Amino acid sequence: MLDIKITKNTAPKAKPADESQLGFAKIFTDHMFLMDYAEGQGWHDPRIVPYAPFQMDPATVVFHYAQELFEGLKAYRTADNKIQLFRPECNGQRMQDSSDRMCIPTVPVDDFVQAVKALVEVEKDWVPHIDGASLYIRPFVIATDVGLGVHASKHYTFCIICAPSGAYYAEGIDPIRIYVEDEYIRAAPGLTGFTKCGGNYAASIKAGELAEQKGFAQVLWLDGVEKKYVEEVGSMNIMFKIDGKVYTAACTGTVLPGVTRRSCIELLKDWGYEVVEGPLAIANVMKAGHEGKLEEVFGTGTAAVISPVKELDWKGDKVFINNGVIGPVTQKLYDTMTGMQWGRIPDTKGWIVPVC
Ligand code: COI
């Protein structure tokens, strides 16, 4: 149990006047959580302080060798004005898994959840009120040693910031176009694909920018060895409903183990769908598309929630999905996930964690 010291911001910002114009994580709240680590001392000094810039030595390890990681989760306001989280312990566990790969000392899952809850409670008035908007929570850990040797840092800072946010994609729940990336890769066996480290995202930006210039929302990454099997999309996992079954890449080291992904798999299985977690060749996806068997394609992610896909483009070959409209399974997942998150339907899975 952390003993969190709270220092209130005496000059709070004005809250956004129009919550329908929030966009994704563009403004940040009045406070942040901080906790420091020093070798020999462990994690110490947990505190909530006014949101403020960091002052750091230019030779700090994180700026040069990207020894860092992050998480993403949300706080939701229910119709009866309660604030709640969705499976925060899964984010805490995943942060531990990322930490291990990045040689960053782990934060106990209970401490992670306690810190998130404490900060959200302080920032409860920042949790949006309108449908579809929530408080995006971004925990991250950075290496803070000063020096340019390539070694694991002996000092770290764990920080949590919050941003009232609307939909991640400008399209909202409208189906998006996806470009299947056949030149660049995101991950390969033995690398860091399963972690939420910033380097994974830095390496993905070029392909994402090129795809955006061509009018696509994001890229679909193929496996880094053969560029043959589908893996994930820039900011979400992806699922394909083909001939009644749902397929998605297995989390065997190169794919991010998404909390929304695993929740959707559980729901789909509850509803009687067969879910196949394993290699799915892009050639077979396109073939199914041309044969009319590619029934639905959708992304799953905390920021993106459930995001229907209407078009895939692979080396100039295109398939169009469900006439460009959201499919019934995608819609049911969206309604169920958002229904539980915003407290509109009962939490039959024990996934909701109340804050205040
Ligand atoms: C999230 O879905 O929370 C993420 O961290 C994805 C991010 C790249 C926006």
Short mmCIF file of C-alpha atoms and ligand atoms in Angstrom, two decimals:
data_model
loop_
_atom_site.label_atom_id
_atom_site.label_comp_id
_atom_site.label_asym_id
_atom_site.label_seq_id
_atom_site.Cartn_x
_atom_site.Cartn_y
_atom_site.Cartn_z
CA MET A 1 0.00 0.00 0.00
CA LEU A 2 1.50 3.32 -1.08
CA ASP A 3 1.45 6.32 1.22
CA ILE A 4 0.63 8.92 -1.46
CA LYS A 5 1.25 12.56 -0.53
CA ILE A 6 -1.13 14.94 -2.32
CA THR A 7 -0.25 18.56 -3.12
CA LYS A 8 -3.21 20.32 -4.72
CA ASN A 9 -2.80 22.66 -7.67
CA THR A 10 -3.71 26.16 -6.49
CA ALA A 11 -4.15 27.45 -10.06
CA PRO A 12 -6.39 24.88 -11.79
CA LYS A 13 -7.08 25.29 -15.51
CA ALA A 14 -10.50 25.94 -17.01
CA LYS A 15 -12.22 22.70 -18.02
CA PRO A 16 -12.99 22.28 -21.73
CA ALA A 17 -16.16 24.18 -22.63
CA ASP A 18 -17.22 21.80 -25.41
CA GLU A 19 -16.53 18.13 -24.68
CA SER A 20 -17.58 17.15 -28.20
CA GLN A 21 -14.41 18.87 -29.51
CA LEU A 22 -11.87 17.17 -27.24
CA GLY A 23 -10.10 14.98 -29.81
CA PHE A 24 -7.61 12.48 -28.41
CA ALA A 25 -5.30 13.53 -25.56
CA LYS A 26 -4.69 17.13 -26.55
CA ILE A 27 -5.13 18.78 -23.16
CA PHE A 28 -4.02 17.53 -19.76
CA THR A 29 -5.43 17.82 -16.27
CA ASP A 30 -4.21 19.75 -13.22
CA HIS A 31 -2.22 17.03 -11.45
CA MET A 32 0.15 14.14 -12.09
CA PHE A 33 1.32 11.18 -10.07
CA LEU A 34 5.06 10.73 -9.54
CA MET A 35 7.17 8.06 -7.85
CA ASP A 36 10.95 7.69 -8.00
CA TYR A 37 13.23 4.68 -8.06
CA ALA A 38 16.85 4.47 -7.01
CA GLU A 39 18.91 1.30 -6.97
CA GLY A 40 19.24 0.12 -3.37
CA GLN A 41 16.25 2.20 -2.28
CA GLY A 42 13.53 0.87 -4.55
CA TRP A 43 10.37 2.81 -5.47
CA HIS A 44 9.81 5.69 -3.08
CA ASP A 45 8.15 9.07 -2.55
CA PRO A 46 4.76 8.41 -4.23
CA ARG A 47 3.04 11.76 -4.69
CA ILE A 48 0.37 13.65 -6.58
CA VAL A 49 1.54 17.12 -7.51
CA PRO A 50 0.44 19.95 -9.82
CA TYR A 51 0.92 19.01 -13.50
CA ALA A 52 4.17 20.63 -14.61
CA PRO A 53 7.06 20.19 -17.08
CA PHE A 54 10.02 18.02 -16.08
CA GLN A 55 13.40 19.66 -15.81
CA MET A 56 15.97 17.11 -16.95
CA ASP A 57 19.65 16.97 -17.80
CA PRO A 58 20.11 16.71 -21.60
CA ALA A 59 22.25 13.61 -21.01
CA THR A 60 19.41 11.71 -19.30
CA VAL A 61 19.33 8.09 -20.53
CA VAL A 62 15.71 8.15 -21.75
CA PHE A 63 16.47 10.87 -24.33
CA HIS A 64 19.22 8.82 -25.95
CA TYR A 65 18.48 5.13 -25.56
CA ALA A 66 14.70 5.23 -25.06
CA GLN A 67 14.72 3.10 -21.92
CA GLU A 68 11.09 3.69 -21.07
CA LEU A 69 7.62 2.21 -21.34
CA PHE A 70 4.04 3.34 -21.09
CA GLU A 71 0.47 2.17 -20.54
CA GLY A 72 -2.95 3.43 -21.55
CA LEU A 73 -6.32 3.09 -19.82
CA LYS A 74 -9.42 5.18 -19.26
CA ALA A 75 -11.75 6.43 -16.53
CA TYR A 76 -15.45 6.60 -17.41
CA ARG A 77 -18.32 8.64 -15.91
CA THR A 78 -21.58 6.72 -15.51
CA ALA A 79 -25.07 8.19 -15.82
CA ASP A 80 -25.33 8.31 -12.01
CA ASN A 81 -22.06 10.26 -11.85
CA LYS A 82 -19.81 7.48 -10.60
CA ILE A 83 -16.27 7.21 -11.96
CA GLN A 84 -14.95 3.80 -12.91
CA LEU A 85 -12.01 2.00 -14.55
CA PHE A 86 -11.88 -1.01 -16.85
CA ARG A 87 -9.54 -3.87 -15.82
CA PRO A 88 -6.72 -1.61 -14.54
CA GLU A 89 -4.94 -4.62 -13.06
CA CYS A 90 -4.40 -5.91 -16.63
CA ASN A 91 -2.51 -2.71 -17.45
CA GLY A 92 -0.52 -3.08 -14.23
CA GLN A 93 0.42 -6.63 -15.17
CA ARG A 94 1.34 -5.65 -18.73
CA MET A 95 3.49 -2.82 -17.38
CA GLN A 96 5.37 -5.43 -15.37
CA ASP A 97 5.88 -7.55 -18.49
CA SER A 98 7.15 -4.53 -20.44
CA SER A 99 9.39 -3.57 -17.49
CA ASP A 100 11.03 -6.95 -17.44
CA ARG A 101 11.97 -6.74 -21.15
CA MET A 102 13.17 -3.13 -20.84
CA CYS A 103 15.28 -3.81 -17.68
CA ILE A 104 13.08 -1.39 -15.74
CA PRO A 105 12.23 -2.25 -12.11
CA THR A 106 8.63 -3.41 -11.79
CA VAL A 107 5.90 -1.51 -9.96
CA PRO A 108 3.66 -3.92 -7.99
CA VAL A 109 0.26 -4.28 -9.69
CA ASP A 110 -1.60 -3.21 -6.52
CA ASP A 111 0.52 -0.06 -6.29
CA PHE A 112 -0.11 0.69 -9.97
CA VAL A 113 -3.88 0.40 -9.49
CA GLN A 114 -3.80 2.42 -6.27
CA ALA A 115 -1.84 5.21 -7.96
CA VAL A 116 -4.23 5.34 -10.93
CA LYS A 117 -7.28 5.40 -8.65
CA ALA A 118 -5.80 8.10 -6.41
CA LEU A 119 -4.99 10.38 -9.35
CA VAL A 120 -8.38 9.83 -11.02
CA GLU A 121 -10.13 10.64 -7.75
CA VAL A 122 -8.21 13.93 -7.50
CA GLU A 123 -9.08 14.66 -11.17
CA LYS A 124 -12.68 13.39 -11.06
CA ASP A 125 -14.12 16.69 -12.30
CA TRP A 126 -12.04 16.27 -15.47
CA VAL A 127 -13.76 13.02 -16.44
CA PRO A 128 -15.96 14.02 -19.41
CA HIS A 129 -19.74 13.88 -19.14
CA ILE A 130 -20.75 13.22 -22.73
CA ASP A 131 -21.28 9.90 -24.41
CA GLY A 132 -18.12 8.47 -25.95
CA ALA A 133 -15.68 10.73 -24.12
CA SER A 134 -13.56 9.60 -21.17
CA LEU A 135 -10.44 10.47 -19.20
CA TYR A 136 -7.47 8.85 -20.94
CA ILE A 137 -4.83 7.84 -18.39
CA ARG A 138 -1.21 7.54 -19.46
CA PRO A 139 1.16 5.89 -16.95
CA PHE A 140 4.81 5.77 -18.04
CA VAL A 141 8.24 5.01 -16.64
CA ILE A 142 11.43 6.73 -17.81
CA ALA A 143 15.10 6.03 -17.09
CA THR A 144 16.62 9.07 -15.38
CA ASP A 145 20.33 8.29 -14.99
CA VAL A 146 22.57 10.95 -16.50
CA GLY A 147 25.34 9.66 -18.79
CA LEU A 148 25.75 8.21 -22.23
CA GLY A 149 26.85 4.64 -21.53
CA VAL A 150 24.39 2.07 -22.84
CA HIS A 151 23.38 0.31 -19.62
CA ALA A 152 20.25 -0.16 -17.56
CA SER A 153 19.65 3.03 -15.59
CA LYS A 154 19.85 2.93 -11.81
CA HIS A 155 17.20 5.65 -11.42
CA TYR A 156 13.66 5.91 -12.83
CA THR A 157 10.55 8.02 -12.56
CA PHE A 158 7.04 6.55 -12.75
CA CYS A 159 4.57 9.22 -13.82
CA ILE A 160 0.84 9.19 -14.58
CA ILE A 161 -0.88 11.97 -16.51
CA CYS A 162 -4.51 12.26 -17.64
CA ALA A 163 -6.21 13.79 -20.67
CA PRO A 164 -9.96 14.19 -21.22
CA SER A 165 -10.45 12.61 -24.64
CA GLY A 166 -12.94 11.79 -27.33
CA ALA A 167 -12.53 9.30 -30.18
CA TYR A 168 -9.00 8.32 -31.22
CA TYR A 169 -9.77 8.36 -34.93
CA ALA A 170 -11.35 11.36 -36.63
CA GLU A 171 -13.74 8.77 -38.14
CA GLY A 172 -15.04 7.88 -34.62
CA ILE A 173 -16.99 4.63 -34.96
CA ASP A 174 -17.15 5.04 -38.75
CA PRO A 175 -15.23 2.31 -40.61
CA ILE A 176 -11.62 3.15 -41.52
CA ARG A 177 -9.32 2.31 -44.44
CA ILE A 178 -6.20 0.29 -43.62
CA TYR A 179 -2.99 -0.01 -45.67
CA VAL A 180 -1.24 -3.37 -45.39
CA GLU A 181 2.44 -2.47 -44.92
CA ASP A 182 4.72 -4.57 -47.10
CA GLU A 183 8.02 -2.71 -46.77
CA TYR A 184 8.58 -1.70 -43.14
CA ILE A 185 8.12 -4.01 -40.16
CA ARG A 186 7.11 -3.32 -36.55
CA ALA A 187 8.41 -6.34 -34.67
CA ALA A 188 10.36 -9.56 -34.98
CA PRO A 189 10.89 -12.54 -32.65
CA GLY A 190 13.17 -11.62 -29.76
CA LEU A 191 12.53 -7.88 -30.08
CA THR A 192 10.11 -5.73 -28.07
CA GLY A 193 6.85 -6.09 -30.00
CA PHE A 194 4.91 -7.35 -26.99
CA THR A 195 5.89 -4.39 -24.83
CA LYS A 196 4.47 -0.91 -24.73
CA CYS A 197 7.80 0.80 -25.21
CA GLY A 198 7.99 4.08 -27.08
CA GLY A 199 10.58 2.66 -29.49
CA ASN A 200 7.98 0.37 -31.05
CA TYR A 201 5.88 3.40 -31.85
CA ALA A 202 8.82 5.58 -32.99
CA ALA A 203 9.79 2.90 -35.51
CA SER A 204 6.21 2.77 -36.80
CA ILE A 205 5.76 6.47 -37.51
CA LYS A 206 7.26 6.53 -41.01
CA ALA A 207 4.94 3.83 -42.35
CA GLY A 208 1.99 5.48 -40.61
CA GLU A 209 2.76 8.86 -42.15
CA LEU A 210 3.12 7.40 -45.66
CA ALA A 211 -0.18 5.54 -45.27
CA GLU A 212 -1.92 8.71 -44.06
CA GLN A 213 -0.63 10.60 -47.09
CA LYS A 214 -2.38 7.96 -49.21
CA GLY A 215 -5.64 8.46 -47.32
CA PHE A 216 -5.48 5.49 -44.95
CA ALA A 217 -6.11 5.80 -41.21
CA GLN A 218 -3.33 3.36 -40.25
CA VAL A 219 -1.16 0.46 -41.39
CA LEU A 220 -1.67 -3.23 -40.77
CA TRP A 221 1.67 -4.77 -39.82
CA LEU A 222 2.72 -8.14 -41.15
CA ASP A 223 5.14 -10.45 -39.34
CA GLY A 224 8.73 -9.22 -39.47
CA VAL A 225 10.26 -12.43 -40.82
CA GLU A 226 8.24 -13.40 -43.90
CA LYS A 227 5.86 -10.41 -44.20
CA LYS A 228 3.21 -13.01 -44.70
CA TYR A 229 1.04 -13.14 -41.57
CA VAL A 230 -1.15 -10.37 -40.13
CA GLU A 231 -0.08 -9.02 -36.73
CA GLU A 232 -1.55 -5.72 -35.53
CA VAL A 233 -2.44 -2.18 -36.54
CA GLY A 234 -0.56 0.96 -35.43
CA SER A 235 -2.56 1.62 -32.28
CA MET A 236 -4.71 -1.48 -31.87
CA ASN A 237 -4.98 -5.24 -32.32
CA ILE A 238 -7.03 -6.49 -35.25
CA MET A 239 -9.58 -9.27 -35.76
CA PHE A 240 -11.02 -10.82 -38.93
CA LYS A 241 -14.36 -12.60 -39.12
CA ILE A 242 -14.12 -15.07 -41.97
CA ASP A 243 -16.87 -17.55 -42.72
CA GLY A 244 -18.26 -17.35 -39.18
CA LYS A 245 -14.97 -17.68 -37.26
CA VAL A 246 -12.96 -14.85 -35.74
CA TYR A 247 -9.19 -14.85 -36.33
CA THR A 248 -6.52 -12.76 -34.64
CA ALA A 249 -2.75 -13.02 -34.28
CA ALA A 250 -1.54 -14.90 -31.21
CA CYS A 251 0.43 -13.01 -28.57
CA THR A 252 3.68 -14.90 -28.96
CA GLY A 253 6.12 -12.03 -28.52
CA THR A 254 5.61 -9.78 -31.53
CA VAL A 255 2.06 -8.58 -30.87
CA LEU A 256 0.88 -6.27 -28.09
CA PRO A 257 -1.33 -8.20 -25.64
CA GLY A 258 -4.19 -5.71 -25.68
CA VAL A 259 -6.62 -5.50 -22.76
CA THR A 260 -9.47 -4.76 -25.20
CA ARG A 261 -8.26 -7.66 -27.37
CA ARG A 262 -8.44 -10.20 -24.56
CA SER A 263 -11.78 -8.81 -23.36
CA CYS A 264 -13.27 -9.14 -26.86
CA ILE A 265 -11.97 -12.70 -27.19
CA GLU A 266 -13.65 -13.59 -23.88
CA LEU A 267 -16.93 -11.99 -24.97
CA LEU A 268 -16.86 -13.64 -28.40
CA LYS A 269 -16.29 -17.05 -26.83
CA ASP A 270 -19.12 -16.39 -24.34
CA TRP A 271 -21.36 -15.68 -27.33
CA GLY A 272 -20.43 -18.99 -28.95
CA TYR A 273 -18.00 -17.80 -31.62
CA GLU A 274 -14.94 -19.82 -32.42
CA VAL A 275 -11.90 -17.56 -31.97
CA VAL A 276 -8.67 -18.69 -33.60
CA GLU A 277 -5.52 -17.10 -32.16
CA GLY A 278 -2.75 -17.99 -34.56
CA PRO A 279 -1.04 -17.27 -37.88
CA LEU A 280 -3.35 -15.86 -40.53
CA ALA A 281 -1.78 -15.19 -43.94
CA ILE A 282 -2.66 -11.84 -45.50
CA ALA A 283 -3.07 -13.70 -48.81
CA ASN A 284 -5.86 -15.74 -47.23
CA VAL A 285 -7.52 -12.59 -45.86
CA MET A 286 -7.53 -11.02 -49.31
CA LYS A 287 -8.75 -14.27 -50.91
CA ALA A 288 -11.59 -14.45 -48.38
CA GLY A 289 -12.39 -10.83 -49.21
CA HIS A 290 -12.61 -11.53 -52.92
CA GLU A 291 -14.74 -14.64 -52.31
CA GLY A 292 -17.18 -12.70 -50.13
CA LYS A 293 -16.18 -14.60 -46.96
CA LEU A 294 -14.46 -11.73 -45.17
CA GLU A 295 -17.51 -10.73 -43.16
CA GLU A 296 -16.06 -8.22 -40.69
CA VAL A 297 -12.72 -6.68 -39.78
CA PHE A 298 -12.24 -4.58 -36.67
CA GLY A 299 -9.50 -3.17 -34.50
CA THR A 300 -9.51 -3.37 -30.70
CA GLY A 301 -7.63 -1.02 -28.38
CA THR A 302 -8.05 1.16 -25.31
CA ALA A 303 -7.77 4.40 -27.24
CA ALA A 304 -9.51 3.09 -30.36
CA VAL A 305 -12.13 0.96 -28.45
CA ILE A 306 -13.64 -1.12 -31.31
CA SER A 307 -12.87 0.28 -34.72
CA PRO A 308 -14.51 -1.21 -37.82
CA VAL A 309 -12.40 -1.51 -40.99
CA LYS A 310 -14.03 -0.99 -44.38
CA GLU A 311 -11.08 -1.48 -46.72
CA LEU A 312 -7.75 -3.29 -46.85
CA ASP A 313 -5.15 -2.45 -49.47
CA TRP A 314 -2.25 -4.89 -49.96
CA LYS A 315 0.22 -4.13 -52.75
CA GLY A 316 -2.53 -2.45 -54.75
CA ASP A 317 -5.04 -5.29 -54.29
CA LYS A 318 -8.09 -4.01 -52.44
CA VAL A 319 -10.90 -5.68 -50.54
CA PHE A 320 -13.97 -3.86 -49.29
CA ILE A 321 -15.70 -5.16 -46.18
CA ASN A 322 -19.41 -5.30 -45.39
CA ASN A 323 -20.28 -2.55 -47.90
CA GLY A 324 -18.41 0.00 -45.80
CA VAL A 325 -20.72 -0.25 -42.79
CA ILE A 326 -20.08 -1.61 -39.31
CA GLY A 327 -20.89 -5.34 -39.06
CA PRO A 328 -23.20 -6.92 -36.46
CA VAL A 329 -20.48 -8.60 -34.38
CA THR A 330 -18.35 -5.46 -34.38
CA GLN A 331 -21.39 -3.45 -33.30
CA LYS A 332 -22.28 -5.93 -30.54
CA LEU A 333 -18.72 -5.84 -29.20
CA TYR A 334 -18.73 -2.05 -29.32
CA ASP A 335 -22.09 -1.85 -27.54
CA THR A 336 -21.08 -4.39 -24.90
CA MET A 337 -17.64 -2.97 -24.17
CA THR A 338 -18.76 0.65 -24.07
CA GLY A 339 -21.96 -0.37 -22.24
CA MET A 340 -19.95 -1.92 -19.41
CA GLN A 341 -17.38 0.86 -19.40
CA TRP A 342 -19.95 3.64 -19.13
CA GLY A 343 -22.14 1.58 -16.76
CA ARG A 344 -25.08 1.34 -19.17
CA ILE A 345 -25.22 -2.46 -18.88
CA PRO A 346 -24.34 -4.70 -15.94
CA ASP A 347 -20.73 -5.77 -15.55
CA THR A 348 -21.25 -9.51 -15.80
CA LYS A 349 -17.50 -10.18 -16.05
CA GLY A 350 -16.17 -8.43 -12.95
CA TRP A 351 -14.12 -6.07 -15.14
CA ILE A 352 -15.23 -2.74 -13.69
CA VAL A 353 -13.28 -1.16 -10.82
CA PRO A 354 -15.07 1.73 -9.11
CA VAL A 355 -13.06 4.82 -8.18
CA CYS A 356 -15.52 7.21 -6.57
C1 COI B 1 -3.93 2.81 -26.17
O1 COI B 1 -4.80 2.29 -26.87
O2 COI B 1 -4.14 3.14 -25.00
C2 COI B 1 -2.61 3.07 -26.69
O3 COI B 1 -1.71 3.17 -25.91
C3 COI B 1 -2.37 3.24 -28.12
C4 COI B 1 -1.71 4.55 -28.34
C5 COI B 1 -0.66 4.43 -29.36
C6 COI B 1 -2.69 5.64 -28.58
#
